[in-house]
Amino acid sequence: MECATGSNLWLSSFCISSSSSRRAPLNGNACSASFCPKTHKLSPSSSLRVEAVGSTPTAANLSPDSNPVARPGSKVSVANPVSKSIEWPSPVDATPFWKREFPSSDVNFEVPSNTEKDPDSLHIIHVTAEMAPIAKVGGLGDVVTGLARACLSRGHTVDIMLPFYECIQKEQISELTLITSYGSFHDGNWVPTNAYRGTVSGIPVIFIEPSNHFFKGQSVYGGSYDETEAYLFFSRACLEWMQVTLVQPDIIHVHEWQTGGLPLLYWDMYHNLSLKKPRITLTIHNMEHYGECRQEQLDKCGLDGSIYATEEKAVDDRTVGHNPERLSLLKGGIVYSNSILTVSPTYLKETLCSGWLASTLLRHRDKYVGILNGIDTDMWNPATDIFLPAKFNAKDLEGKKLCKYYVQKGLGLDLKGDSIIKGDNTIDASVKVPLVVCITRLVAQKGLHLITHAIKRVEELMIVLGKAPDRRVESEFKYLADLHNQGPSVRILLIYSEELSHMLYAAADMVLVPSMYEPCGLAQMIGMRYGAVPIVRKTGGLADTVFDMDNQSNREMANGFVFEGIDEGSLNWALDRAFSYYRENPSVWAGTVRKVMEIDNSWNNTAGKYIDVYNSVRVR
């Protein structure tokens, strides 16, 4: 087979948001399932306007990164030398503040052209079930988009192949054009299939649209079709398109179990036909999802499923001796790929030590690499973020204070301490009340018992924003919302909102990520980008990005608060230390905020390591 088988945050003003949860359309009702601003006791006037006057304009302070810009029709200025005003929101507004109209192009999402180019250009095709922002369910979509943009900026040719889900908003795609009509095999028939090309966030994307019922529905996942069969079809349809169009990339990069069948199809079918050049890289984003598959499902895509029912290939080790035994698409992808990646060095170590796939990974340890994810620092940039009422950067944090006040006012939270606008239009910092944010899917992995503990324990302000895919979990958080949402200090919003996520990161003093396990985690990196000091449990990528403030042996790296236990007492210890620093060491805290904002967690810093892996397996 030619080298393929070679050896969610706590608020003292607490917020949980869900940029990694499944995208769900928000209804037009200002009263969410858990929070009805119209019945809230605190209803500051929505017409209040204040003016924050910044410095006098000079050539030195007119750089784009230092200018906070308000919403259209609003005024604000802090780092911005031009005085503007903010139209402060209210919980009784007919339209919640995160659903207002925002500028459509405040940030240039074209691929940066000023990045130093790599000397040896590659052609990389990502085959994926998700892509941000058009088909985003979790962090996978962010990672695919961020990595693709970074590699494009370094001079490589990059395409993304994505199912043309019925739910995709076509207006988010530029220059959408039908490029190929062809047939792809499924269950004894050649299914008429269209391939479209378009551009999303500066990235060329090829959309695969079969004429059957696959990928129809109102969301990326959960349609009324067999998802395993649909993604096996998609995997083969991508290879079939490459064969029909004579496209031979250097690297086919597959992601997660959904495209784990592609390496099997490539090496045992298409490599024996006309595709000779490509080599396969697999990224495992979360080992929790194995892609369980029956032999007959693999048969339907044109392979003989019985061939893969061995421990050395794709059998699900947990079912050995059962009747019937199952296959695992993720395991098959591990065995048949030329290189395997996971999303942090610590998670790599954890997956080699536990879980039923550990023995398979150990057998293929020589091609298994852990590379920390990055974040797209163009899309996540507080100096240019179109969703913020005021912009800010590490050198001028006044805009961050206004963002905090804006969120508190819009949600009807108690306007305490450093969120008070004084008569001279400056922020009163006489009383320190921290705001903690947690941005997460409400699932067991994210430490639900610690999140609920923090909701009940934290006495200051708290906001929870997140979706719970499990109905039992949703019911528990609805109960908490009903219990707390009418008071002055807690909000639990069981919705998904990309816009509100940006605002909460900007408003937060702290971001909490109490995960039981976390392959990489983006919340702590995005939070730091926006000046929120992380409070995390030491696991996976959290252990690779956050280092404790009280670790005397690593003061140079210190950038947050870390706890190791899974019990409430361990979380209390981290929260208490964070609150103490915030209130009692303001100069240290301010220095830490600036420090975390200047940490380079960009994809460009990470993409070079991916390029090294690609080059190690490519055919020259």
PDB file of N, CA and C in Angstrom, residues 87-165:
ATOM      1  N   GLU A  87     -24.791  54.186  21.253  1.00  0.00           N
ATOM      2  CA  GLU A  87     -26.200  54.101  21.610  1.00  0.00           C
ATOM      3  C   GLU A  87     -26.355  52.897  22.522  1.00  0.00           C
ATOM      4  N   TRP A  88     -26.483  53.160  23.800  1.00  0.00           N
ATOM      5  CA  TRP A  88     -26.463  52.078  24.781  1.00  0.00           C
ATOM      6  C   TRP A  88     -27.713  51.219  24.672  1.00  0.00           C
ATOM      7  N   PRO A  89     -27.557  49.917  24.716  1.00  0.00           N
ATOM      8  CA  PRO A  89     -28.712  49.020  24.612  1.00  0.00           C
ATOM      9  C   PRO A  89     -29.441  48.893  25.936  1.00  0.00           C
ATOM     10  N   SER A  90     -30.612  48.309  25.868  1.00  0.00           N
ATOM     11  CA  SER A  90     -31.420  48.049  27.056  1.00  0.00           C
ATOM     12  C   SER A  90     -32.045  46.666  26.923  1.00  0.00           C
ATOM     13  N   PRO A  91     -32.301  45.991  28.048  1.00  0.00           N
ATOM     14  CA  PRO A  91     -32.952  44.681  27.974  1.00  0.00           C
ATOM     15  C   PRO A  91     -34.388  44.741  27.468  1.00  0.00           C
ATOM     16  N   VAL A  92     -34.978  45.938  27.389  1.00  0.00           N
ATOM     17  CA  VAL A  92     -36.348  46.044  26.884  1.00  0.00           C
ATOM     18  C   VAL A  92     -36.382  46.436  25.416  1.00  0.00           C
ATOM     19  N   ASP A  93     -35.225  46.545  24.765  1.00  0.00           N
ATOM     20  CA  ASP A  93     -35.210  46.854  23.336  1.00  0.00           C
ATOM     21  C   ASP A  93     -35.952  45.776  22.556  1.00  0.00           C
ATOM     22  N   ALA A  94     -36.679  46.188  21.523  1.00  0.00           N
ATOM     23  CA  ALA A  94     -37.401  45.222  20.698  1.00  0.00           C
ATOM     24  C   ALA A  94     -36.451  44.242  20.031  1.00  0.00           C
ATOM     25  N   THR A  95     -35.280  44.732  19.645  1.00  0.00           N
ATOM     26  CA  THR A  95     -34.254  43.888  19.024  1.00  0.00           C
ATOM     27  C   THR A  95     -33.068  43.782  19.965  1.00  0.00           C
ATOM     28  N   PRO A  96     -32.713  42.583  20.416  1.00  0.00           N
ATOM     29  CA  PRO A  96     -31.535  42.445  21.288  1.00  0.00           C
ATOM     30  C   PRO A  96     -30.298  43.029  20.626  1.00  0.00           C
ATOM     31  N   PHE A  97     -29.400  43.552  21.426  1.00  0.00           N
ATOM     32  CA  PHE A  97     -28.272  44.297  20.883  1.00  0.00           C
ATOM     33  C   PHE A  97     -27.378  43.459  19.987  1.00  0.00           C
ATOM     34  N   TRP A  98     -27.348  42.136  20.181  1.00  0.00           N
ATOM     35  CA  TRP A  98     -26.486  41.308  19.344  1.00  0.00           C
ATOM     36  C   TRP A  98     -27.147  40.963  18.009  1.00  0.00           C
ATOM     37  N   LYS A  99     -28.417  41.380  17.817  1.00  0.00           N
ATOM     38  CA  LYS A  99     -29.104  41.150  16.547  1.00  0.00           C
ATOM     39  C   LYS A  99     -29.235  42.416  15.723  1.00  0.00           C
ATOM     40  N   ARG A 100     -28.628  43.491  16.188  1.00  0.00           N
ATOM     41  CA  ARG A 100     -28.656  44.722  15.402  1.00  0.00           C
ATOM     42  C   ARG A 100     -27.880  44.531  14.106  1.00  0.00           C
ATOM     43  N   GLU A 101     -28.073  45.439  13.185  1.00  0.00           N
ATOM     44  CA  GLU A 101     -27.322  45.361  11.934  1.00  0.00           C
ATOM     45  C   GLU A 101     -25.886  45.804  12.181  1.00  0.00           C
ATOM     46  N   PHE A 102     -24.952  45.069  11.570  1.00  0.00           N
ATOM     47  CA  PHE A 102     -23.537  45.364  11.716  1.00  0.00           C
ATOM     48  C   PHE A 102     -22.940  45.631  10.344  1.00  0.00           C
ATOM     49  N   PRO A 103     -21.855  46.394  10.307  1.00  0.00           N
ATOM     50  CA  PRO A 103     -21.170  46.593   9.020  1.00  0.00           C
ATOM     51  C   PRO A 103     -20.793  45.244   8.423  1.00  0.00           C
ATOM     52  N   SER A 104     -20.862  45.131   7.122  1.00  0.00           N
ATOM     53  CA  SER A 104     -20.604  43.837   6.475  1.00  0.00           C
ATOM     54  C   SER A 104     -19.142  43.621   6.146  1.00  0.00           C
ATOM     55  N   SER A 105     -18.347  44.675   6.123  1.00  0.00           N
ATOM     56  CA  SER A 105     -16.958  44.487   5.686  1.00  0.00           C
ATOM     57  C   SER A 105     -16.014  45.422   6.419  1.00  0.00           C
ATOM     58  N   ASP A 106     -16.136  45.465   7.739  1.00  0.00           N
ATOM     59  CA  ASP A 106     -15.226  46.281   8.536  1.00  0.00           C
ATOM     60  C   ASP A 106     -13.840  45.652   8.591  1.00  0.00           C
ATOM     61  N   VAL A 107     -13.785  44.328   8.409  1.00  0.00           N
ATOM     62  CA  VAL A 107     -12.518  43.614   8.434  1.00  0.00           C
ATOM     63  C   VAL A 107     -12.288  43.005   7.065  1.00  0.00           C
ATOM     64  N   ASN A 108     -11.086  43.080   6.568  1.00  0.00           N
ATOM     65  CA  ASN A 108     -10.735  42.486   5.283  1.00  0.00           C
ATOM     66  C   ASN A 108     -10.486  41.003   5.468  1.00  0.00           C
ATOM     67  N   PHE A 109     -11.429  40.165   4.995  1.00  0.00           N
ATOM     68  CA  PHE A 109     -11.293  38.726   5.154  1.00  0.00           C
ATOM     69  C   PHE A 109     -10.571  38.085   3.976  1.00  0.00           C
ATOM     70  N   GLU A 110     -10.038  38.922   3.087  1.00  0.00           N
ATOM     71  CA  GLU A 110      -9.195  38.356   2.047  1.00  0.00           C
ATOM     72  C   GLU A 110      -7.926  37.805   2.689  1.00  0.00           C
ATOM     73  N   VAL A 111      -7.321  36.839   2.024  1.00  0.00           N
ATOM     74  CA  VAL A 111      -6.113  36.231   2.566  1.00  0.00           C
ATOM     75  C   VAL A 111      -4.990  37.264   2.573  1.00  0.00           C
ATOM     76  N   PRO A 112      -4.298  37.459   3.702  1.00  0.00           N
ATOM     77  CA  PRO A 112      -3.204  38.433   3.758  1.00  0.00           C
ATOM     78  C   PRO A 112      -2.146  38.125   2.709  1.00  0.00           C
ATOM     79  N   SER A 113      -1.660  39.175   2.053  1.00  0.00           N
ATOM     80  CA  SER A 113      -0.675  38.984   0.976  1.00  0.00           C
ATOM     81  C   SER A 113       0.740  39.348   1.404  1.00  0.00           C
ATOM     82  N   ASN A 114       0.887  39.876   2.627  1.00  0.00           N
ATOM     83  CA  ASN A 114       2.211  40.347   3.048  1.00  0.00           C
ATOM     84  C   ASN A 114       2.972  39.326   3.876  1.00  0.00           C
ATOM     85  N   THR A 115       2.446  38.081   3.976  1.00  0.00           N
ATOM     86  CA  THR A 115       3.132  37.039   4.723  1.00  0.00           C
ATOM     87  C   THR A 115       4.296  36.494   3.907  1.00  0.00           C
ATOM     88  N   GLU A 116       5.406  36.191   4.586  1.00  0.00           N
ATOM     89  CA  GLU A 116       6.554  35.613   3.882  1.00  0.00           C
ATOM     90  C   GLU A 116       6.177  34.273   3.270  1.00  0.00           C
ATOM     91  N   LYS A 117       6.551  34.077   2.017  1.00  0.00           N
ATOM     92  CA  LYS A 117       6.152  32.880   1.279  1.00  0.00           C
ATOM     93  C   LYS A 117       7.152  31.749   1.498  1.00  0.00           C
ATOM     94  N   ASP A 118       6.618  30.513   1.556  1.00  0.00           N
ATOM     95  CA  ASP A 118       7.477  29.335   1.654  1.00  0.00           C
ATOM     96  C   ASP A 118       8.136  29.073   0.297  1.00  0.00           C
ATOM     97  N   PRO A 119       9.360  28.562   0.294  1.00  0.00           N
ATOM     98  CA  PRO A 119      10.090  28.406  -0.972  1.00  0.00           C
ATOM     99  C   PRO A 119       9.553  27.296  -1.870  1.00  0.00           C
ATOM    100  N   ASP A 120       8.898  26.293  -1.303  1.00  0.00           N
ATOM    101  CA  ASP A 120       8.480  25.120  -2.070  1.00  0.00           C
ATOM    102  C   ASP A 120       6.968  24.992  -1.979  1.00  0.00           C
ATOM    103  N   SER A 121       6.267  25.404  -3.037  1.00  0.00           N
ATOM    104  CA  SER A 121       4.817  25.482  -2.991  1.00  0.00           C
ATOM    105  C   SER A 121       4.177  24.101  -3.093  1.00  0.00           C
ATOM    106  N   LEU A 122       3.089  23.912  -2.329  1.00  0.00           N
ATOM    107  CA  LEU A 122       2.309  22.683  -2.319  1.00  0.00           C
ATOM    108  C   LEU A 122       0.891  22.960  -2.812  1.00  0.00           C
ATOM    109  N   HIS A 123       0.244  21.926  -3.332  1.00  0.00           N
ATOM    110  CA  HIS A 123      -1.198  21.984  -3.574  1.00  0.00           C
ATOM    111  C   HIS A 123      -1.868  21.097  -2.545  1.00  0.00           C
ATOM    112  N   ILE A 124      -2.712  21.698  -1.706  1.00  0.00           N
ATOM    113  CA  ILE A 124      -3.372  21.010  -0.594  1.00  0.00           C
ATOM    114  C   ILE A 124      -4.873  21.088  -0.806  1.00  0.00           C
ATOM    115  N   ILE A 125      -5.543  19.954  -0.704  1.00  0.00           N
ATOM    116  CA  ILE A 125      -7.010  19.930  -0.736  1.00  0.00           C
ATOM    117  C   ILE A 125      -7.508  19.393   0.600  1.00  0.00           C
ATOM    118  N   HIS A 126      -8.278  20.201   1.310  1.00  0.00           N
ATOM    119  CA  HIS A 126      -8.933  19.762   2.545  1.00  0.00           C
ATOM    120  C   HIS A 126     -10.276  19.145   2.192  1.00  0.00           C
ATOM    121  N   VAL A 127     -10.531  17.945   2.674  1.00  0.00           N
ATOM    122  CA  VAL A 127     -11.826  17.291   2.514  1.00  0.00           C
ATOM    123  C   VAL A 127     -12.454  17.224   3.893  1.00  0.00           C
ATOM    124  N   THR A 128     -13.563  17.919   4.091  1.00  0.00           N
ATOM    125  CA  THR A 128     -14.062  18.170   5.442  1.00  0.00           C
ATOM    126  C   THR A 128     -15.575  18.245   5.471  1.00  0.00           C
ATOM    127  N   ALA A 129     -16.149  17.937   6.617  1.00  0.00           N
ATOM    128  CA  ALA A 129     -17.594  18.064   6.818  1.00  0.00           C
ATOM    129  C   ALA A 129     -17.988  19.455   7.280  1.00  0.00           C
ATOM    130  N   GLU A 130     -17.027  20.272   7.735  1.00  0.00           N
ATOM    131  CA  GLU A 130     -17.346  21.591   8.272  1.00  0.00           C
ATOM    132  C   GLU A 130     -16.366  22.637   7.770  1.00  0.00           C
ATOM    133  N   MET A 131     -16.862  23.859   7.670  1.00  0.00           N
ATOM    134  CA  MET A 131     -16.020  25.003   7.346  1.00  0.00           C
ATOM    135  C   MET A 131     -16.687  26.252   7.900  1.00  0.00           C
ATOM    136  N   ALA A 132     -15.943  27.053   8.636  1.00  0.00           N
ATOM    137  CA  ALA A 132     -16.475  28.327   9.138  1.00  0.00           C
ATOM    138  C   ALA A 132     -16.360  29.389   8.034  1.00  0.00           C
ATOM    139  N   PRO A 133     -17.326  30.278   7.922  1.00  0.00           N
ATOM    140  CA  PRO A 133     -18.533  30.365   8.749  1.00  0.00           C
ATOM    141  C   PRO A 133     -19.753  29.690   8.127  1.00  0.00           C
ATOM    142  N   ILE A 134     -19.627  29.124   6.925  1.00  0.00           N
ATOM    143  CA  ILE A 134     -20.819  28.701   6.186  1.00  0.00           C
ATOM    144  C   ILE A 134     -21.371  27.353   6.634  1.00  0.00           C
ATOM    145  N   ALA A 135     -20.546  26.492   7.204  1.00  0.00           N
ATOM    146  CA  ALA A 135     -20.998  25.173   7.664  1.00  0.00           C
ATOM    147  C   ALA A 135     -20.281  24.844   8.957  1.00  0.00           C
ATOM    148  N   LYS A 136     -20.510  25.686   9.956  1.00  0.00           N
ATOM    149  CA  LYS A 136     -19.800  25.574  11.223  1.00  0.00           C
ATOM    150  C   LYS A 136     -20.702  24.991  12.286  1.00  0.00           C
ATOM    151  N   VAL A 137     -20.227  23.918  12.915  1.00  0.00           N
ATOM    152  CA  VAL A 137     -20.918  23.330  14.049  1.00  0.00           C
ATOM    153  C   VAL A 137     -20.069  23.460  15.306  1.00  0.00           C
ATOM    154  N   GLY A 138     -18.785  23.204  15.176  1.00  0.00           N
ATOM    155  CA  GLY A 138     -17.865  23.317  16.304  1.00  0.00           C
ATOM    156  C   GLY A 138     -16.529  23.864  15.856  1.00  0.00           C
ATOM    157  N   GLY A 139     -15.503  23.553  16.648  1.00  0.00           N
ATOM    158  CA  GLY A 139     -14.168  24.076  16.366  1.00  0.00           C
ATOM    159  C   GLY A 139     -13.568  23.562  15.073  1.00  0.00           C
ATOM    160  N   LEU A 140     -14.030  22.401  14.586  1.00  0.00           N
ATOM    161  CA  LEU A 140     -13.510  21.860  13.332  1.00  0.00           C
ATOM    162  C   LEU A 140     -13.614  22.875  12.204  1.00  0.00           C
ATOM    163  N   GLY A 141     -14.759  23.535  12.096  1.00  0.00           N
ATOM    164  CA  GLY A 141     -14.941  24.520  11.032  1.00  0.00           C
ATOM    165  C   GLY A 141     -13.960  25.672  11.135  1.00  0.00           C
ATOM    166  N   ASP A 142     -13.721  26.153  12.353  1.00  0.00           N
ATOM    167  CA  ASP A 142     -12.757  27.241  12.550  1.00  0.00           C
ATOM    168  C   ASP A 142     -11.353  26.811  12.162  1.00  0.00           C
ATOM    169  N   VAL A 143     -10.989  25.586  12.534  1.00  0.00           N
ATOM    170  CA  VAL A 143      -9.639  25.097  12.274  1.00  0.00           C
ATOM    171  C   VAL A 143      -9.391  24.959  10.774  1.00  0.00           C
ATOM    172  N   VAL A 144     -10.335  24.370  10.054  1.00  0.00           N
ATOM    173  CA  VAL A 144     -10.167  24.182   8.614  1.00  0.00           C
ATOM    174  C   VAL A 144     -10.006  25.525   7.913  1.00  0.00           C
ATOM    175  N   THR A 145     -10.853  26.477   8.236  1.00  0.00           N
ATOM    176  CA  THR A 145     -10.774  27.793   7.598  1.00  0.00           C
ATOM    177  C   THR A 145      -9.480  28.510   7.969  1.00  0.00           C
ATOM    178  N   GLY A 146      -9.127  28.498   9.252  1.00  0.00           N
ATOM    179  CA  GLY A 146      -7.924  29.200   9.684  1.00  0.00           C
ATOM    180  C   GLY A 146      -6.659  28.628   9.078  1.00  0.00           C
ATOM    181  N   LEU A 147      -6.544  27.292   9.062  1.00  0.00           N
ATOM    182  CA  LEU A 147      -5.353  26.651   8.493  1.00  0.00           C
ATOM    183  C   LEU A 147      -5.273  26.895   6.993  1.00  0.00           C
ATOM    184  N   ALA A 148      -6.403  26.801   6.301  1.00  0.00           N
ATOM    185  CA  ALA A 148      -6.400  27.028   4.859  1.00  0.00           C
ATOM    186  C   ALA A 148      -5.957  28.453   4.527  1.00  0.00           C
ATOM    187  N   ARG A 149      -6.483  29.431   5.252  1.00  0.00           N
ATOM    188  CA  ARG A 149      -6.098  30.824   5.002  1.00  0.00           C
ATOM    189  C   ARG A 149      -4.609  31.044   5.270  1.00  0.00           C
ATOM    190  N   ALA A 150      -4.100  30.422   6.326  1.00  0.00           N
ATOM    191  CA  ALA A 150      -2.692  30.593   6.671  1.00  0.00           C
ATOM    192  C   ALA A 150      -1.791  29.998   5.589  1.00  0.00           C
ATOM    193  N   CYS A 151      -2.153  28.817   5.089  1.00  0.00           N
ATOM    194  CA  CYS A 151      -1.330  28.190   4.044  1.00  0.00           C
ATOM    195  C   CYS A 151      -1.418  28.959   2.738  1.00  0.00           C
ATOM    196  N   LEU A 152      -2.589  29.492   2.413  1.00  0.00           N
ATOM    197  CA  LEU A 152      -2.707  30.346   1.233  1.00  0.00           C
ATOM    198  C   LEU A 152      -1.799  31.565   1.345  1.00  0.00           C
ATOM    199  N   SER A 153      -1.781  32.167   2.517  1.00  0.00           N
ATOM    200  CA  SER A 153      -0.967  33.380   2.704  1.00  0.00           C
ATOM    201  C   SER A 153       0.520  33.093   2.596  1.00  0.00           C
ATOM    202  N   ARG A 154       0.917  31.837   2.805  1.00  0.00           N
ATOM    203  CA  ARG A 154       2.328  31.454   2.695  1.00  0.00           C
ATOM    204  C   ARG A 154       2.699  31.021   1.275  1.00  0.00           C
ATOM    205  N   GLY A 155       1.767  31.180   0.335  1.00  0.00           N
ATOM    206  CA  GLY A 155       2.072  30.940  -1.064  1.00  0.00           C
ATOM    207  C   GLY A 155       1.670  29.583  -1.606  1.00  0.00           C
ATOM    208  N   HIS A 156       0.942  28.785  -0.833  1.00  0.00           N
ATOM    209  CA  HIS A 156       0.528  27.466  -1.292  1.00  0.00           C
ATOM    210  C   HIS A 156      -0.829  27.545  -1.991  1.00  0.00           C
ATOM    211  N   THR A 157      -1.124  26.563  -2.823  1.00  0.00           N
ATOM    212  CA  THR A 157      -2.432  26.434  -3.453  1.00  0.00           C
ATOM    213  C   THR A 157      -3.301  25.582  -2.549  1.00  0.00           C
ATOM    214  N   VAL A 158      -4.437  26.111  -2.161  1.00  0.00           N
ATOM    215  CA  VAL A 158      -5.298  25.419  -1.202  1.00  0.00           C
ATOM    216  C   VAL A 158      -6.742  25.447  -1.697  1.00  0.00           C
ATOM    217  N   ASP A 159      -7.392  24.294  -1.653  1.00  0.00           N
ATOM    218  CA  ASP A 159      -8.825  24.187  -1.903  1.00  0.00           C
ATOM    219  C   ASP A 159      -9.467  23.464  -0.724  1.00  0.00           C
ATOM    220  N   ILE A 160     -10.737  23.754  -0.504  1.00  0.00           N
ATOM    221  CA  ILE A 160     -11.538  23.009   0.467  1.00  0.00           C
ATOM    222  C   ILE A 160     -12.672  22.335  -0.288  1.00  0.00           C
ATOM    223  N   MET A 161     -12.872  21.042  -0.035  1.00  0.00           N
ATOM    224  CA  MET A 161     -14.008  20.314  -0.595  1.00  0.00           C
ATOM    225  C   MET A 161     -15.005  20.056   0.527  1.00  0.00           C
ATOM    226  N   LEU A 162     -16.261  20.456   0.287  1.00  0.00           N
ATOM    227  CA  LEU A 162     -17.285  20.480   1.322  1.00  0.00           C
ATOM    228  C   LEU A 162     -18.601  19.990   0.728  1.00  0.00           C
ATOM    229  N   PRO A 163     -19.383  19.203   1.472  1.00  0.00           N
ATOM    230  CA  PRO A 163     -20.728  18.896   0.981  1.00  0.00           C
ATOM    231  C   PRO A 163     -21.531  20.173   0.783  1.00  0.00           C
ATOM    232  N   PHE A 164     -22.325  20.207  -0.273  1.00  0.00           N
ATOM    233  CA  PHE A 164     -23.167  21.387  -0.497  1.00  0.00           C
ATOM    234  C   PHE A 164     -24.467  21.189   0.283  1.00  0.00           C
ATOM    235  N   TYR A 165     -24.350  21.398   1.610  1.00  0.00           N
ATOM    236  CA  TYR A 165     -25.507  21.236   2.479  1.00  0.00           C
ATOM    237  C   TYR A 165     -26.638  22.163   2.037  1.00  0.00           C
TER     238      TYR A 165
END
